[in-house]
PDB file of C-alpha atoms in Angstrom:
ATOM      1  CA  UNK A   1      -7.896   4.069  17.738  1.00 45.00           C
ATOM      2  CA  UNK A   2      -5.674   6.675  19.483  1.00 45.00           C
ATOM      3  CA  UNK A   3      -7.184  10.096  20.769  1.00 45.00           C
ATOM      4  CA  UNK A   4      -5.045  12.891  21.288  1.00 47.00           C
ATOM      5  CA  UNK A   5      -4.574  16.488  21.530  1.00 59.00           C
ATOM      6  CA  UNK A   6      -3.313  18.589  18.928  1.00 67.00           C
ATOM      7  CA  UNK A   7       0.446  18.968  20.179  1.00 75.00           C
ATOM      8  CA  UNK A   8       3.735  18.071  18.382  1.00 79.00           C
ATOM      9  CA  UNK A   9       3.988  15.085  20.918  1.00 85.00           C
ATOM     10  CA  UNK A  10       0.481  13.858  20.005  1.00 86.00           C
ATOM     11  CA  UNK A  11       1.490  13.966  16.048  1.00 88.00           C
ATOM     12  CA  UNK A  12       4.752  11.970  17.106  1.00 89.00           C
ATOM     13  CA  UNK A  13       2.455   9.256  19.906  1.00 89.00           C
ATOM     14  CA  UNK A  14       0.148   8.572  16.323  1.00 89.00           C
ATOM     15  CA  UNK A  15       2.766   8.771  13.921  1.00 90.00           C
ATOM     16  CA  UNK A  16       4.882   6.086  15.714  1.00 92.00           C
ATOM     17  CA  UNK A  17       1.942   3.674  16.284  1.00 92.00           C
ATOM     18  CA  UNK A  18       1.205   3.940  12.906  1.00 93.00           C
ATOM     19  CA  UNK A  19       4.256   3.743  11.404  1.00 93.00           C
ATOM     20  CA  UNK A  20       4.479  -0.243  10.583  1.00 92.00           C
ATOM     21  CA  UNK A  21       1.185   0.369   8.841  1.00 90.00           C
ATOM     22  CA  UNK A  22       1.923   2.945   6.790  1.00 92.00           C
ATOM     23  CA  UNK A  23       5.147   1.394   5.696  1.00 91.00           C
ATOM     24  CA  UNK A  24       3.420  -1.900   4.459  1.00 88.00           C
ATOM     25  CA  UNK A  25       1.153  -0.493   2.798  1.00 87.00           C
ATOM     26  CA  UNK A  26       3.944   2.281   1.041  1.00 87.00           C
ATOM     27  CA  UNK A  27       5.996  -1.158   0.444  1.00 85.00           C
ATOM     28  CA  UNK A  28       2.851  -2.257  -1.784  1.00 80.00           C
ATOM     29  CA  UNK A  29       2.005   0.708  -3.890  1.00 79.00           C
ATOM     30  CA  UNK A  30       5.730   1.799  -4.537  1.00 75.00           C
ATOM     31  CA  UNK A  31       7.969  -0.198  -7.034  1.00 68.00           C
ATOM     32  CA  UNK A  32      11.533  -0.033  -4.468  1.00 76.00           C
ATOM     33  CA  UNK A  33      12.139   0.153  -1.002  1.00 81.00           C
ATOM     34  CA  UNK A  34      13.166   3.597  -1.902  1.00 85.00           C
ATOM     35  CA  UNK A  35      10.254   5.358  -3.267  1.00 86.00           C
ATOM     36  CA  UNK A  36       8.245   3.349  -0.049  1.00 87.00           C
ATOM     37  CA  UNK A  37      10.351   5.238   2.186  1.00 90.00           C
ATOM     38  CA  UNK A  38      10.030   8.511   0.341  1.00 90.00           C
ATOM     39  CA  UNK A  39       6.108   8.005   0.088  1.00 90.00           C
ATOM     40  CA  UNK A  40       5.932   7.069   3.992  1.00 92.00           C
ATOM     41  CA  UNK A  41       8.473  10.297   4.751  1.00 92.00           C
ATOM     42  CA  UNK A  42       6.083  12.548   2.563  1.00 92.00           C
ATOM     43  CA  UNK A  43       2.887  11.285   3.653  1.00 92.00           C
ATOM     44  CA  UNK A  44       4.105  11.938   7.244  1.00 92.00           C
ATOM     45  CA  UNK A  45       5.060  15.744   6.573  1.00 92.00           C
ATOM     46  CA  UNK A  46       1.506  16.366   4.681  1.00 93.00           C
ATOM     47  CA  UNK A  47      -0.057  14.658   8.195  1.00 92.00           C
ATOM     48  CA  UNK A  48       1.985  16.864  10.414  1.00 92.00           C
ATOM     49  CA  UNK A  49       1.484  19.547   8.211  1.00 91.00           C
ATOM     50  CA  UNK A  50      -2.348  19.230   8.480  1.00 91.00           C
ATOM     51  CA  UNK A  51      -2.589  18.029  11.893  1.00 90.00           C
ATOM     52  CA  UNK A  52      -3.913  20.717  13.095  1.00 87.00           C
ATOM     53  CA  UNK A  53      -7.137  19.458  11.167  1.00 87.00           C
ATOM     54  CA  UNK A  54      -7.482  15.995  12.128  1.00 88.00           C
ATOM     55  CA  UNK A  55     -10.471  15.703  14.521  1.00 84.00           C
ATOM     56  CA  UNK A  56      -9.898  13.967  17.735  1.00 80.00           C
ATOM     57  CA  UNK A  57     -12.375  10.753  17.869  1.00 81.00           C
ATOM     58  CA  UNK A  58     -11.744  10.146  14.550  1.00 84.00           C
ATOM     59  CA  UNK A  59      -9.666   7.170  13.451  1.00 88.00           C
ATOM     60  CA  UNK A  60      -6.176   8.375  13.126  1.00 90.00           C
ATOM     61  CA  UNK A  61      -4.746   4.860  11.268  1.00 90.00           C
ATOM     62  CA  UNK A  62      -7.533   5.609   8.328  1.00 90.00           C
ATOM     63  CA  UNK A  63      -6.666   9.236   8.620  1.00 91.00           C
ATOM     64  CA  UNK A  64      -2.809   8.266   8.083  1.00 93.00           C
ATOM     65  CA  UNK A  65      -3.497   5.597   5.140  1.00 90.00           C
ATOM     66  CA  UNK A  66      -5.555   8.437   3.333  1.00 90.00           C
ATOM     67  CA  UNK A  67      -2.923  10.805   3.372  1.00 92.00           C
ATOM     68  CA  UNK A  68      -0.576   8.099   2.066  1.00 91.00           C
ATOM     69  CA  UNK A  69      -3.098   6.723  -0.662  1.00 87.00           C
ATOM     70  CA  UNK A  70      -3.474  10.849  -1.999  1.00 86.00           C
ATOM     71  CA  UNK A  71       0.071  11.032  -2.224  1.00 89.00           C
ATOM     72  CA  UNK A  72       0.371   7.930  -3.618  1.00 85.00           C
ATOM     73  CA  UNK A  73      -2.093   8.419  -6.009  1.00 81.00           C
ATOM     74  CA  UNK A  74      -0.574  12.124  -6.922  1.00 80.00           C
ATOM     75  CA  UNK A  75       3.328  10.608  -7.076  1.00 77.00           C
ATOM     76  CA  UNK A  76       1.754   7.870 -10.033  1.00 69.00           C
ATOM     77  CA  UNK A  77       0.233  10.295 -11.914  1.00 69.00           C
ATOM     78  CA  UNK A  78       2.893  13.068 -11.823  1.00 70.00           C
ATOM     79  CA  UNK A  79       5.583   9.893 -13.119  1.00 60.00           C
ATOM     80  CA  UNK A  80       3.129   8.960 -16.052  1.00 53.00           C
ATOM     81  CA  UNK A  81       3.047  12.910 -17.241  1.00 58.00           C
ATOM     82  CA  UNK A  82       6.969  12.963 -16.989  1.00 54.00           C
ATOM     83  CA  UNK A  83       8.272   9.042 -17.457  1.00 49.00           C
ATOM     84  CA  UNK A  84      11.737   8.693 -15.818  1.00 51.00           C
ATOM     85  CA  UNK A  85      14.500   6.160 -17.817  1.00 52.00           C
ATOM     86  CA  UNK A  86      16.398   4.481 -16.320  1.00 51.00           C
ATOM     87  CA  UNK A  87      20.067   3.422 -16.464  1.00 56.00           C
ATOM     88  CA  UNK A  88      21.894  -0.195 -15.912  1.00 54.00           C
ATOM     89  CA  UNK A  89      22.480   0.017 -12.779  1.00 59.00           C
ATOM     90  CA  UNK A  90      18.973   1.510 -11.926  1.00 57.00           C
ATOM     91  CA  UNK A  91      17.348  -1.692 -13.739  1.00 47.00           C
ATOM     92  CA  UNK A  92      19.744  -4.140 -11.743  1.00 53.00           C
ATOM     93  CA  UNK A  93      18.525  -1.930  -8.074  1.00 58.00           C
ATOM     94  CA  UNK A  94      15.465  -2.612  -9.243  1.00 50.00           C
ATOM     95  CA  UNK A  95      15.497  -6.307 -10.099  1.00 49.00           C
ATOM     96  CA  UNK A  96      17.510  -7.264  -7.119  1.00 52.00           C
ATOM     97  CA  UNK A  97      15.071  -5.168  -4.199  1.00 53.00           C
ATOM     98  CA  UNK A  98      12.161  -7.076  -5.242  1.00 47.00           C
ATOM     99  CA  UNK A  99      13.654 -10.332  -4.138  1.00 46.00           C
ATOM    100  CA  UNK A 100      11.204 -11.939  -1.828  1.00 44.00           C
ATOM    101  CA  UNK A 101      11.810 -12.542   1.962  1.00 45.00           C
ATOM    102  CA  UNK A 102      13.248 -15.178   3.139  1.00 45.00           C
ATOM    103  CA  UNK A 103       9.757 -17.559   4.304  1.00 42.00           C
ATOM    104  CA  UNK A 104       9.536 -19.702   7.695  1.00 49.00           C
ATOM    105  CA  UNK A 105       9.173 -23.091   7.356  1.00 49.00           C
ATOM    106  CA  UNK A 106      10.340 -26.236   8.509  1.00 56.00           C
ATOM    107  CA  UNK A 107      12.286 -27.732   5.509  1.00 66.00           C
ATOM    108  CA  UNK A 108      14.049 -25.815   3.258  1.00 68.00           C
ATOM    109  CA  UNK A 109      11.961 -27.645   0.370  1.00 65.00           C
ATOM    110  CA  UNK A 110       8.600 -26.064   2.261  1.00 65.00           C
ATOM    111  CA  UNK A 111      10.702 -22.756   2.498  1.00 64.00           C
ATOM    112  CA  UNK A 112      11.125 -23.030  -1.122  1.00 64.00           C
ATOM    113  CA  UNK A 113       7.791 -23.635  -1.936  1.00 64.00           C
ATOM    114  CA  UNK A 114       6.297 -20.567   0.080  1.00 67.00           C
ATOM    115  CA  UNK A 115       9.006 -18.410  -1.080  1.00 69.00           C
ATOM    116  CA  UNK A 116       7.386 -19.189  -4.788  1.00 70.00           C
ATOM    117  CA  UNK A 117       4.268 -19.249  -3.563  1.00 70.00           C
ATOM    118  CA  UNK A 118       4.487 -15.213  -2.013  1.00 72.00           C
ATOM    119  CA  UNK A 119       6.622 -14.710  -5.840  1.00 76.00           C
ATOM    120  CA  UNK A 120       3.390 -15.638  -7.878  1.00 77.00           C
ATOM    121  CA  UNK A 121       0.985 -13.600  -5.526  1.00 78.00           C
ATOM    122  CA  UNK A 122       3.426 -10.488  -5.454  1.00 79.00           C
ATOM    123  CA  UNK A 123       3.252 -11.016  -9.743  1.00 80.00           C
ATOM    124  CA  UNK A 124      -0.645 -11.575  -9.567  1.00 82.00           C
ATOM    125  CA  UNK A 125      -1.188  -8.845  -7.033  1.00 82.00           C
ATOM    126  CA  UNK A 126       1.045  -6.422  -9.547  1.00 81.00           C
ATOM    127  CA  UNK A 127      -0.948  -7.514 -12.814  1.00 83.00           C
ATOM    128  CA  UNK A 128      -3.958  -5.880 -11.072  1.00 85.00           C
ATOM    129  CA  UNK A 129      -5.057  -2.337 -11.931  1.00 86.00           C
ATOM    130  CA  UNK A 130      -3.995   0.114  -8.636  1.00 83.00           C
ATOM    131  CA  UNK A 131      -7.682   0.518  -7.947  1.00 85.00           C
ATOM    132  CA  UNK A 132      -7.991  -3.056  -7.523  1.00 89.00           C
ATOM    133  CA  UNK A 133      -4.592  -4.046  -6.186  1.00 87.00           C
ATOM    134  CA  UNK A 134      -4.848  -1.301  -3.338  1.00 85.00           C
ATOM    135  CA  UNK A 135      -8.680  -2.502  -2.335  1.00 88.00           C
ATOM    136  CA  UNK A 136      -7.513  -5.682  -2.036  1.00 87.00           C
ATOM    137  CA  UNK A 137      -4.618  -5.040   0.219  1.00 84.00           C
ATOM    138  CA  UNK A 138      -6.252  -2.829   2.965  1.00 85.00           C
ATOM    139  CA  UNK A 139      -8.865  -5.227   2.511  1.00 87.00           C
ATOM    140  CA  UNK A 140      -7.347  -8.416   2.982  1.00 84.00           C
ATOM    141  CA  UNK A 141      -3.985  -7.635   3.885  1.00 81.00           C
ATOM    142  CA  UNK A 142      -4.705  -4.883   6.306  1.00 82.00           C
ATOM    143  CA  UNK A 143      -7.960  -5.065   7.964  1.00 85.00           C
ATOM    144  CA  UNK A 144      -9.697  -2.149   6.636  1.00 87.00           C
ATOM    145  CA  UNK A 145     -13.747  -2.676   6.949  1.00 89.00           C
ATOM    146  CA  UNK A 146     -15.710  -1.481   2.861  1.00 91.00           C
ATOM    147  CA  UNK A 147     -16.613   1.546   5.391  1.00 90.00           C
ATOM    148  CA  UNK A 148     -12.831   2.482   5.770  1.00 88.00           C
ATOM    149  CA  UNK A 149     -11.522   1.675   2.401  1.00 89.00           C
ATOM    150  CA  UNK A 150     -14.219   3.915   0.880  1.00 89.00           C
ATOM    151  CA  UNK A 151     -13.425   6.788   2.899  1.00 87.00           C
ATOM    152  CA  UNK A 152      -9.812   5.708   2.239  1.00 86.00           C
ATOM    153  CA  UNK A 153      -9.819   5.617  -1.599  1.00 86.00           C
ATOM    154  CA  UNK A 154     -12.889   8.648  -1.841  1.00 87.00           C
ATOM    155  CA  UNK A 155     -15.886   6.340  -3.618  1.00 90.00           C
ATOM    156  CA  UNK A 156     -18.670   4.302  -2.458  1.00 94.00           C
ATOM    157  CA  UNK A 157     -18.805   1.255  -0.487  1.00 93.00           C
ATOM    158  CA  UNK A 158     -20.775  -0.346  -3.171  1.00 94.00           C
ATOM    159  CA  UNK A 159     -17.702   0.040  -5.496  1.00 94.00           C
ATOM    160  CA  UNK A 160     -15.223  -1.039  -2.604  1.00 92.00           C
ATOM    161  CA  UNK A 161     -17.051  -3.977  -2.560  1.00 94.00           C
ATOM    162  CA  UNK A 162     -16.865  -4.746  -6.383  1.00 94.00           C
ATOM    163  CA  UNK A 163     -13.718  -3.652  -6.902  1.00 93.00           C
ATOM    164  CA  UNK A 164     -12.855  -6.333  -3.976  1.00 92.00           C
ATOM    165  CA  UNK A 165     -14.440  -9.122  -5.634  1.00 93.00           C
ATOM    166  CA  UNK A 166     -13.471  -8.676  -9.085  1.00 93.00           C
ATOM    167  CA  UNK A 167     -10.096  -8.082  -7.991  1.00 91.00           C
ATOM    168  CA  UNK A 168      -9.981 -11.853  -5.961  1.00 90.00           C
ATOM    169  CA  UNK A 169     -11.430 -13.051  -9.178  1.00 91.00           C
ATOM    170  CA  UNK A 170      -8.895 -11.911 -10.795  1.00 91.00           C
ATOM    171  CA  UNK A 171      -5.942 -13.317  -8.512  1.00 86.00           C
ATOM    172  CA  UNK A 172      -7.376 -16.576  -7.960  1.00 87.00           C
ATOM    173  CA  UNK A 173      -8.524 -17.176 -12.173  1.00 88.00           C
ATOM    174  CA  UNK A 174      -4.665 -15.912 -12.329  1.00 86.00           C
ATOM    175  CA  UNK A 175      -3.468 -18.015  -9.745  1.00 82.00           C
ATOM    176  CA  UNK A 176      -4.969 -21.260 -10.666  1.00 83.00           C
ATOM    177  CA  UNK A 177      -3.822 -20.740 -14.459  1.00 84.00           C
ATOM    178  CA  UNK A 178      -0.087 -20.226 -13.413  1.00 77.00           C
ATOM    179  CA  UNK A 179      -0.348 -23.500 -11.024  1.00 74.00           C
ATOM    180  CA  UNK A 180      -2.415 -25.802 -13.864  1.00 78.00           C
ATOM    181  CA  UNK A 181       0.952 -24.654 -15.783  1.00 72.00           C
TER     182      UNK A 181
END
């Protein structure tokens, strides 16, 4: 946890250390690389914006990933009251940035495999609802204690905690199906 004063420089200090973090996670709620990067850009001018109200001794990483879960949260549900369409060549951007990353392995047949194997979890982890998918990535993914992710996504740690396992019930009775197939 970084603790810092209330200056420009401090913002930047927290902003930077965060930065990898809040881009992962904007990577998983956003459908392209380009509305990541425009959630991650606007959830860093609401922070600076509002800096002067983050307390120090708090935890500025849960701080960060709240701010970028609100916006988040407020970009979805201003899309579904105006639904954009999209052209060719929009469709074809949008097909060709969700290509997987290339995987480390040591033969390009166990390459193959993981690259598959990260293909079906991306299409399981999207099949969730965005209450589950997002507790399940700053769960599993990031770190984040039921404490964290509560305070994160605004509801009790009771429903963190369901939402968690009903969601890795959900991947694994998904998973299993598409590898029995």
């Amino acid at each position: 946890m970084i603790e810092l004063d209330h200056g420009p420089e401090a913002f930047e200090s927290v902003a930077k250390a965060y930065l990898p973090l809040l881009w992962r996670c904007a990577r998983r709620l956003a459908w392209t690389g380009h509305e990541a990067e425009d959630l991650v850009q606007e959830t860093c001018l609401k922070a600076f914006r509002a800096w002067h109200q983050f307390r120090p001794g708090t935890d500025a990483r849960a701080w960060l990933v709240t701010i970028l879960f609100n916006t988040a949260r407020d970009w979805v549900r201003k899309t579904l009251r105006q639904p954009e369409t999209l052209g060719l060549d929009e469709l074809i951007t949008l097909y060709q940035s969700d290509a997987t990353e290339p995987a480390l392995a040591a033969t390009p047949e166990q390459a193959a495999g993981q690259a598959e194997l990260g293909r079906l979890v991306r299409l399981a982890l999207d099949d969730l609802s965005p209450e589950f998918r997002i507790t399940v990535l700053l769960a599993d993914v990031e770190g984040f204690t039921y404490k964290e992710i509560a305070k994160i996504m605004d509801c009790p740690i009771g429903t963190v905690m369901s939402r968690l396992h009903r969601a890795r019930y959900l991947l694994r009775t998904t998973l299993q199906a598409v590898l029995e197939d």
